[in-house]
Amino acid sequence: MVEQFGSDFIMQIGFSNFETLQKFFSQMRYSYYCLFLLFLILLAVPAAAKNYMLSGIVRAAGTNEVLVGATVAVPGLQTGTTTNEGGFYSLALPQGTYTVQASYIGYDTFSGSIRVTGNQTYNITLAPASNELQVVEIEAQTLRQKLNDTRMSVEKLTTKEAKLLPALFGEVDLIKTLQLKPGVQSGGEGSSGLYVRGGGPDQNLVLLDDALIYNPSHLFGFFSVFNSDAVKSVELYKGGFPAQFGGRLSSVVDVDMASGNNERVQATGGLGLISSRLTLDGPIVKDKATFLISGRRTYVDIFTRQLNRINEGKKDYSPIPDYYFYDLNGKLNYKIGEKDELILSSYWGRDFFTFKDDDFRIGFDWGNSMASLSWRHKYNDRLYSTTSAGITKYKYAINNEIDIFSFKLTSDIEDYTLKTDFDLFLTGGHSIKFGASATRHYFTVGRLNFDSDDNSLSFGAGNDYDATEFGAYVADDYQVNARLSLNYGLRFSGFNNGKTYFALEPRVAAKYNLSENTSLKGSFASMMQYVHLVANSGASLPTDVWYPSSAYVKPQRSQQVAAGVSHLFGDGKFLFTNEVYYKWMERQIDFRDGANLFVNDDLEAEFLFGKGRSYGNEVYLEKIKGRTTGWVGYTLSWTYRKFDSEDPADAINNGNWFPTRYDRRHDLSVVLLHQLSKRLNLTGAFTYGTGNAFSLPVARFAFQDVQGQRSSVVPVYSERNGFRLAPNHRLDLGLVWKLNPKRGSADLTFSVYNAYNRRNPYFVYFDQIEDEESGQTLKFQAKQVSLFPTIPSVTYNFKF
């Protein structure tokens, strides 16, 4: 029944005339009418009499930085809310005297009494945690607050948490920490890619200070682009997506960059095995303007260059390729007055790979850049807005030189975005959020230039596209009563690239408290994706191309339902959550066999379109109180695709359902953090996952010419992804030793990646075994390639 819910929904309508508009509405499902009608009815619920607005901003003591996502609650009324991106909150309360509580990870819980007699401002300042154990809490919200949150399928992490966990080469990575949560998988050993509930790496909406990042990885996917010192927190939505998010099918990764210290200038940084980082932040004008600038760079290339120079000219010496990456973050906050603030955020990151010898040189660089300017305005105690304009760009370039010939291949996508969001707080338990956005896309797909030094040969190829994407939404977070709360909304989206597409995307989530310690939750979300990642492998690579929807390439769509139960026990120390989900996906993209992907001016002709489905059960147990904290997550899931075609030769797997490469039946993660003393924290993370699905040839045909000599061997494959790699499991250990410098704070972080030296499979290839005397092929032997053995590392972190 749920699959039928919107299965015929029109996604590809050009509103060229009124008749088309009538057709659009006439073919909408009855369920959509009902959902929209419910939305209007609930908006019209009359406000409770004599309610007043209590509002204010939650800040951190010492830095005066606003705290985004802090919880503000009135326990006596069993009501509460979280602060928005400006640290602003608003509660509708009847006249009376109440205890107001506010909390945020790493800070002491605030509790104060206030008498409400009218609309009033109540700003809150949270002091840094006086108890060291509070610093190692796993979640930004207490377990009870998470139990009572209407949202489901949401994970939130802060940099403080990620820095306590062991990391590859000591490089702290928030995205890899998210991979330890149920329902989230990596693309492979050491990869920072995210595969969320059966979705691909291009189906994640990755935002940095509300600006889109297209390729959020360094080092071919082994590290993310997010510098831990420049990031305050990251929030992951796996389902039940709020209406303000659109453009992707599977998840939203919302990264919040840290703001500058408003009290004093400070420096934060670290020295690791492969990279170093430094962050400076502080006030420009006290209580008015702050700045933050952060940089990170790897330096393995310094050593490889020296090694190449030492061995230059030696026989049979193969030079080591030159590789490094760097990134820069910047943020400027300027408070114009009590009601207005300007925020300028920026990011610049690049990867460089170079290999050369006497006759050959190849250079490969890629990276993201982003800049956004936001204006936050408080109209009154009920209405708050954020308006922003931003530019984001992703580009890669391959430069190849052989003798007198030069070859250059580039591809990029550049966006210009204007958006505005409003928060409207009403009496009667309604918190309304609405807004609109428009993005102008510019695509360069496979731009090739080939030249010779003597000008005897020169040609080029490639395509340029431009498109417009837009969206508008309205949503309501409605506290119906002490037991029931709803979050529902409707998003209207569109895309134009010669052909215009429109879509309605309903979202709804509900929470019902069965008792003080048990709640039921459910959600439904419909998502559209108009920009697609053209990838020719199971991993997300820098050379993958972003491609727009067109008259032939229709937008992708997903619909997801989820239901779950949460139970708090053990005197509030443990929270158990169990969620089940089912997701339908349409117009998934793959390539026909033998597709020509590079320098192809008709790339659309190589596409195949199919369906997808993913379903599973996620079990999660977490503990945040006491010396030992952590979580256990387990996911049982199935992910399939189906690509049929009118031409049987183009059908994948004969048009039958097949598991995707990242279909993982069992996925287990165990994370423990134990405080040995005030200065020592011991951490460990164990992961286990079913091996990736992949295809192997089951036979080979040898073709001979008329003289009887073998000319070629053609492999014969069985069903798509019919084999499995060996299971992937690993234990990482870490120790954080806090030092006592004369000024500021510092620590040494020791970590051991893959502590028991498990050789996890990265990929499998076939080696041809030949007879030593005759040279004839005896057999083909499958061999496994593994990347990372046991890797110890140490990082020195400082702050002063």
CSV table of N, CA and C in Angstrom, one decimal, residues 209-316:
chain,number,residue,atom,x,y,z
A,209,ASP,N,27.9,24.9,6.7
A,209,ASP,CA,27.3,26.2,7.0
A,209,ASP,C,26.3,26.5,5.9
A,210,ASP,N,25.5,25.5,5.6
A,210,ASP,CA,24.3,25.6,4.7
A,210,ASP,C,24.7,25.7,3.2
A,211,ALA,N,26.0,25.6,2.9
A,211,ALA,CA,26.4,25.6,1.5
A,211,ALA,C,26.8,24.2,1.1
A,212,LEU,N,26.5,23.9,-0.2
A,212,LEU,CA,26.7,22.5,-0.7
A,212,LEU,C,28.1,22.2,-1.0
A,213,ILE,N,28.6,21.0,-0.6
A,213,ILE,CA,29.9,20.5,-0.9
A,213,ILE,C,29.7,19.2,-1.8
A,214,TYR,N,30.2,19.2,-3.0
A,214,TYR,CA,29.9,18.1,-3.9
A,214,TYR,C,30.8,16.9,-3.7
A,215,ASN,N,32.1,17.0,-3.4
A,215,ASN,CA,32.9,15.9,-3.2
A,215,ASN,C,33.6,16.0,-1.9
A,216,PRO,N,33.0,15.5,-0.8
A,216,PRO,CA,33.5,15.8,0.5
A,216,PRO,C,34.7,14.9,1.0
A,217,SER,N,35.7,14.7,0.1
A,217,SER,CA,36.7,13.8,0.5
A,217,SER,C,38.1,14.2,-0.1
A,218,HIS,N,39.1,13.8,0.6
A,218,HIS,CA,40.5,14.0,0.2
A,218,HIS,C,41.1,12.6,0.0
A,219,LEU,N,42.3,12.5,-0.6
A,219,LEU,CA,43.1,11.3,-0.8
A,219,LEU,C,42.2,10.2,-1.3
A,220,PHE,N,41.6,10.4,-2.5
A,220,PHE,CA,40.8,9.4,-3.2
A,220,PHE,C,39.7,8.8,-2.3
A,221,GLY,N,39.2,9.6,-1.3
A,221,GLY,CA,38.1,9.1,-0.5
A,221,GLY,C,38.5,8.6,0.9
A,222,PHE,N,39.8,8.6,1.3
A,222,PHE,CA,40.2,8.1,2.6
A,222,PHE,C,40.1,9.1,3.7
A,223,PHE,N,40.0,10.4,3.4
A,223,PHE,CA,39.7,11.4,4.4
A,223,PHE,C,38.7,12.4,3.9
A,224,SER,N,37.9,12.9,4.9
A,224,SER,CA,36.9,13.9,4.5
A,224,SER,C,37.5,15.3,4.4
A,225,VAL,N,36.8,16.2,3.9
A,225,VAL,CA,37.4,17.6,3.7
A,225,VAL,C,37.2,18.4,5.0
A,226,PHE,N,36.6,17.9,6.0
A,226,PHE,CA,36.2,18.7,7.2
A,226,PHE,C,37.4,18.6,8.2
A,227,ASN,N,38.0,19.8,8.4
A,227,ASN,CA,39.0,19.9,9.5
A,227,ASN,C,38.3,19.9,10.8
A,228,SER,N,38.7,19.0,11.7
A,228,SER,CA,38.1,18.9,13.0
A,228,SER,C,38.2,20.1,13.8
A,229,ASP,N,39.2,20.9,13.7
A,229,ASP,CA,39.3,22.2,14.5
A,229,ASP,C,38.4,23.3,14.0
A,230,ALA,N,38.0,23.2,12.8
A,230,ALA,CA,37.1,24.2,12.2
A,230,ALA,C,35.7,23.9,12.3
A,231,VAL,N,35.3,22.7,12.7
A,231,VAL,CA,33.9,22.2,12.8
A,231,VAL,C,33.5,22.1,14.2
A,232,LYS,N,32.3,22.6,14.5
A,232,LYS,CA,31.7,22.5,15.8
A,232,LYS,C,30.9,21.2,16.0
A,233,SER,N,30.1,20.9,15.0
A,233,SER,CA,29.2,19.7,15.1
A,233,SER,C,28.8,19.3,13.7
A,234,VAL,N,28.3,18.0,13.6
A,234,VAL,CA,27.7,17.5,12.4
A,234,VAL,C,26.4,16.7,12.7
A,235,GLU,N,25.4,16.9,11.9
A,235,GLU,CA,24.1,16.3,12.2
A,235,GLU,C,23.8,15.5,10.9
A,236,LEU,N,23.4,14.2,11.1
A,236,LEU,CA,23.1,13.3,10.0
A,236,LEU,C,21.6,12.9,10.1
A,237,TYR,N,20.9,13.1,9.0
A,237,TYR,CA,19.5,12.7,8.9
A,237,TYR,C,19.5,11.5,7.9
A,238,LYS,N,19.0,10.3,8.5
A,238,LYS,CA,18.9,9.1,7.7
A,238,LYS,C,17.5,8.9,7.1
A,239,GLY,N,16.6,9.6,7.7
A,239,GLY,CA,15.2,9.5,7.2
A,239,GLY,C,14.4,10.5,8.0
A,240,GLY,N,13.1,10.6,7.6
A,240,GLY,CA,12.3,11.7,8.2
A,240,GLY,C,12.8,13.1,8.0
A,241,PHE,N,13.2,13.3,6.8
A,241,PHE,CA,13.9,14.6,6.5
A,241,PHE,C,13.0,15.8,6.7
A,242,PRO,N,13.5,16.8,7.4
A,242,PRO,CA,12.7,18.1,7.5
A,242,PRO,C,12.5,18.7,6.1
A,243,ALA,N,11.5,19.5,6.0
A,243,ALA,CA,11.1,20.0,4.6
A,243,ALA,C,12.1,21.0,4.1
A,244,GLN,N,12.9,21.6,4.9
A,244,GLN,CA,13.9,22.6,4.4
A,244,GLN,C,15.0,21.9,3.5
A,245,PHE,N,15.2,20.6,3.6
A,245,PHE,CA,16.2,20.0,2.9
A,245,PHE,C,15.7,19.3,1.6
A,246,GLY,N,16.4,19.4,0.5
A,246,GLY,CA,16.0,18.8,-0.7
A,246,GLY,C,17.2,18.6,-1.6
A,247,GLY,N,16.9,17.9,-2.7
A,247,GLY,CA,17.9,17.7,-3.7
A,247,GLY,C,18.7,16.4,-3.7
A,248,ARG,N,18.5,15.6,-2.6
A,248,ARG,CA,19.2,14.3,-2.5
A,248,ARG,C,18.2,13.3,-2.0
A,249,LEU,N,18.5,12.0,-2.2
A,249,LEU,CA,17.6,10.9,-1.8
A,249,LEU,C,17.7,10.3,-0.5
A,250,SER,N,19.0,10.1,0.0
A,250,SER,CA,19.2,9.2,1.1
A,250,SER,C,19.6,9.8,2.4
A,251,SER,N,20.3,10.9,2.4
A,251,SER,CA,20.7,11.5,3.7
A,251,SER,C,21.0,13.0,3.6
A,252,VAL,N,21.0,13.6,4.8
A,252,VAL,CA,21.5,15.0,4.9
A,252,VAL,C,22.6,15.0,5.9
A,253,VAL,N,23.8,15.5,5.5
A,253,VAL,CA,24.9,15.7,6.4
A,253,VAL,C,25.1,17.2,6.6
A,254,ASP,N,24.6,17.7,7.7
A,254,ASP,CA,24.6,19.1,8.0
A,254,ASP,C,25.8,19.5,8.9
A,255,VAL,N,26.8,20.1,8.4
A,255,VAL,CA,28.0,20.4,9.1
A,255,VAL,C,28.0,21.9,9.5
A,256,ASP,N,28.2,22.1,10.8
A,256,ASP,CA,28.2,23.5,11.4
A,256,ASP,C,29.6,23.9,11.7
A,257,MET,N,30.1,24.9,11.0
A,257,MET,CA,31.5,25.4,11.3
A,257,MET,C,31.5,26.2,12.6
A,258,ALA,N,32.6,26.1,13.3
A,258,ALA,CA,32.7,26.8,14.6
A,258,ALA,C,32.8,28.3,14.3
A,259,SER,N,32.4,29.1,15.3
A,259,SER,CA,32.6,30.6,15.2
A,259,SER,C,33.7,31.0,16.1
A,260,GLY,N,34.2,32.2,15.9
A,260,GLY,CA,35.3,32.7,16.6
A,260,GLY,C,35.0,33.0,18.1
A,261,ASN,N,36.0,33.0,18.9
A,261,ASN,CA,35.9,33.3,20.3
A,261,ASN,C,35.7,34.8,20.5
A,262,ASN,N,34.7,35.2,21.2
A,262,ASN,CA,34.3,36.6,21.4
A,262,ASN,C,35.1,37.2,22.5
A,263,GLU,N,35.8,36.5,23.3
A,263,GLU,CA,36.5,37.0,24.5
A,263,GLU,C,38.0,37.3,24.3
A,264,ARG,N,38.7,36.3,23.6
A,264,ARG,CA,40.1,36.5,23.4
A,264,ARG,C,40.6,35.7,22.2
A,265,VAL,N,41.8,36.1,21.7
A,265,VAL,CA,42.4,35.3,20.6
A,265,VAL,C,43.0,34.0,21.1
A,266,GLN,N,42.7,33.0,20.4
A,266,GLN,CA,43.2,31.7,20.8
A,266,GLN,C,43.7,30.9,19.6
A,267,ALA,N,44.6,30.0,19.8
A,267,ALA,CA,45.2,29.1,18.8
A,267,ALA,C,44.9,27.7,19.1
A,268,THR,N,44.5,26.9,18.1
A,268,THR,CA,44.3,25.5,18.3
A,268,THR,C,44.9,24.7,17.2
A,269,GLY,N,45.5,23.6,17.4
A,269,GLY,CA,46.2,22.9,16.3
A,269,GLY,C,46.6,21.5,16.7
A,270,GLY,N,47.3,20.9,15.8
A,270,GLY,CA,47.8,19.5,16.1
A,270,GLY,C,48.9,19.2,15.1
A,271,LEU,N,49.8,18.3,15.5
A,271,LEU,CA,50.9,17.8,14.7
A,271,LEU,C,50.7,16.3,14.6
A,272,GLY,N,50.5,15.7,13.4
A,272,GLY,CA,50.3,14.3,13.3
A,272,GLY,C,51.3,13.7,12.3
A,273,LEU,N,51.1,12.4,12.0
A,273,LEU,CA,52.1,11.7,11.2
A,273,LEU,C,52.1,12.1,9.8
A,274,ILE,N,50.9,12.5,9.2
A,274,ILE,CA,50.8,12.8,7.8
A,274,ILE,C,50.4,14.2,7.6
A,275,SER,N,49.9,14.9,8.6
A,275,SER,CA,49.4,16.3,8.4
A,275,SER,C,49.5,17.1,9.7
A,276,SER,N,49.4,18.4,9.5
A,276,SER,CA,49.4,19.3,10.7
A,276,SER,C,48.3,20.3,10.4
A,277,ARG,N,47.8,20.9,11.5
A,277,ARG,CA,46.7,21.8,11.3
A,277,ARG,C,46.8,23.0,12.3
A,278,LEU,N,46.3,24.1,12.0
A,278,LEU,CA,46.4,25.3,12.9
A,278,LEU,C,45.1,26.1,12.7
A,279,THR,N,44.5,26.5,13.8
A,279,THR,CA,43.3,27.4,13.8
A,279,THR,C,43.6,28.6,14.7
A,280,LEU,N,43.2,29.8,14.2
A,280,LEU,CA,43.3,31.0,15.0
A,280,LEU,C,41.9,31.6,15.0
A,281,ASP,N,41.4,32.0,16.1
A,281,ASP,CA,40.1,32.7,16.2
A,281,ASP,C,40.1,33.6,17.4
A,282,GLY,N,39.2,34.6,17.3
A,282,GLY,CA,39.1,35.6,18.4
A,282,GLY,C,38.3,36.8,18.0
A,283,PRO,N,38.2,37.8,18.8
A,283,PRO,CA,37.4,39.0,18.5
A,283,PRO,C,38.2,40.0,17.7
A,284,ILE,N,37.5,40.6,16.7
A,284,ILE,CA,38.0,41.7,16.0
A,284,ILE,C,37.6,43.0,16.7
A,285,VAL,N,36.3,43.1,17.1
A,285,VAL,CA,35.8,44.1,17.9
A,285,VAL,C,35.0,43.4,19.0
A,286,LYS,N,35.3,43.6,20.3
A,286,LYS,CA,34.7,42.8,21.3
A,286,LYS,C,33.2,43.0,21.3
A,287,ASP,N,32.5,41.9,21.5
A,287,ASP,CA,31.0,41.8,21.5
A,287,ASP,C,30.4,42.3,20.2
A,288,LYS,N,31.2,42.4,19.1
A,288,LYS,CA,30.6,42.8,17.9
A,288,LYS,C,31.1,42.0,16.7
A,289,ALA,N,32.3,41.7,16.6
A,289,ALA,CA,32.9,41.0,15.4
A,289,ALA,C,33.9,39.9,15.9
A,290,THR,N,33.8,38.7,15.3
A,290,THR,CA,34.8,37.7,15.5
A,290,THR,C,35.3,37.1,14.2
A,291,PHE,N,36.4,36.4,14.3
A,291,PHE,CA,37.0,35.8,13.1
A,291,PHE,C,37.4,34.4,13.5
A,292,LEU,N,37.5,33.5,12.5
A,292,LEU,CA,38.1,32.2,12.6
A,292,LEU,C,38.8,31.9,11.2
A,293,ILE,N,40.0,31.4,11.3
A,293,ILE,CA,40.7,30.9,10.1
A,293,ILE,C,41.5,29.7,10.5
A,294,SER,N,41.3,28.7,9.6
A,294,SER,CA,41.9,27.3,10.0
A,294,SER,C,42.5,26.7,8.7
A,295,GLY,N,43.6,26.1,8.9
A,295,GLY,CA,44.3,25.5,7.7
A,295,GLY,C,44.9,24.1,8.1
A,296,ARG,N,45.0,23.3,7.1
A,296,ARG,CA,45.5,21.9,7.3
A,296,ARG,C,46.2,21.5,6.0
A,297,ARG,N,47.4,20.8,6.2
A,297,ARG,CA,48.1,20.3,5.0
A,297,ARG,C,48.8,19.0,5.4
A,298,THR,N,48.8,18.1,4.4
A,298,THR,CA,49.7,16.9,4.5
A,298,THR,C,51.1,17.2,4.1
A,299,TYR,N,52.1,16.4,4.5
A,299,TYR,CA,53.4,16.7,4.1
A,299,TYR,C,54.2,15.4,3.8
A,300,VAL,N,53.5,14.4,3.4
A,300,VAL,CA,54.2,13.2,2.9
A,300,VAL,C,55.0,13.5,1.7
A,301,ASP,N,54.5,14.4,0.8
A,301,ASP,CA,55.2,14.7,-0.4
A,301,ASP,C,56.6,15.3,-0.1
A,302,ILE,N,56.8,15.9,1.0
A,302,ILE,CA,58.1,16.5,1.3
A,302,ILE,C,59.1,15.3,1.4
A,303,PHE,N,58.8,14.2,2.0
A,303,PHE,CA,59.7,13.1,2.2
A,303,PHE,C,59.8,12.3,0.9
A,304,THR,N,58.7,12.1,0.1
A,304,THR,CA,58.8,11.4,-1.1
A,304,THR,C,59.7,12.1,-2.1
A,305,ARG,N,59.6,13.5,-2.1
A,305,ARG,CA,60.5,14.2,-3.1
A,305,ARG,C,62.0,14.1,-2.7
A,306,GLN,N,62.3,14.1,-1.4
A,306,GLN,CA,63.6,13.9,-1.0
A,306,GLN,C,64.1,12.5,-1.4
A,307,LEU,N,63.3,11.5,-1.2
A,307,LEU,CA,63.6,10.1,-1.6
A,307,LEU,C,63.8,10.0,-3.1
A,308,ASN,N,63.0,10.6,-3.9
A,308,ASN,CA,63.2,10.6,-5.3
A,308,ASN,C,64.5,11.3,-5.7
A,309,ARG,N,64.9,12.4,-5.1
A,309,ARG,CA,66.1,13.0,-5.4
A,309,ARG,C,67.3,12.2,-5.1
A,310,ILE,N,67.3,11.5,-3.9
A,310,ILE,CA,68.4,10.7,-3.5
A,310,ILE,C,68.6,9.5,-4.5
A,311,ASN,N,67.5,8.9,-5.0
A,311,ASN,CA,67.6,7.8,-5.9
A,311,ASN,C,67.6,8.2,-7.4
A,312,GLU,N,67.6,9.4,-7.7
A,312,GLU,CA,67.6,9.9,-9.1
A,312,GLU,C,68.8,9.3,-9.8
A,313,GLY,N,68.5,8.7,-11.0
A,313,GLY,CA,69.6,8.1,-11.8
A,313,GLY,C,69.9,6.7,-11.5
A,314,LYS,N,69.3,6.1,-10.4
A,314,LYS,CA,69.6,4.7,-10.1
A,314,LYS,C,68.8,3.8,-11.1
A,315,LYS,N,69.5,2.7,-11.5
A,315,LYS,CA,68.8,1.8,-12.4
A,315,LYS,C,67.7,1.1,-11.7
A,316,ASP,N,66.6,0.9,-12.5
A,316,ASP,CA,65.4,0.2,-12.0
A,316,ASP,C,64.7,0.9,-10.9
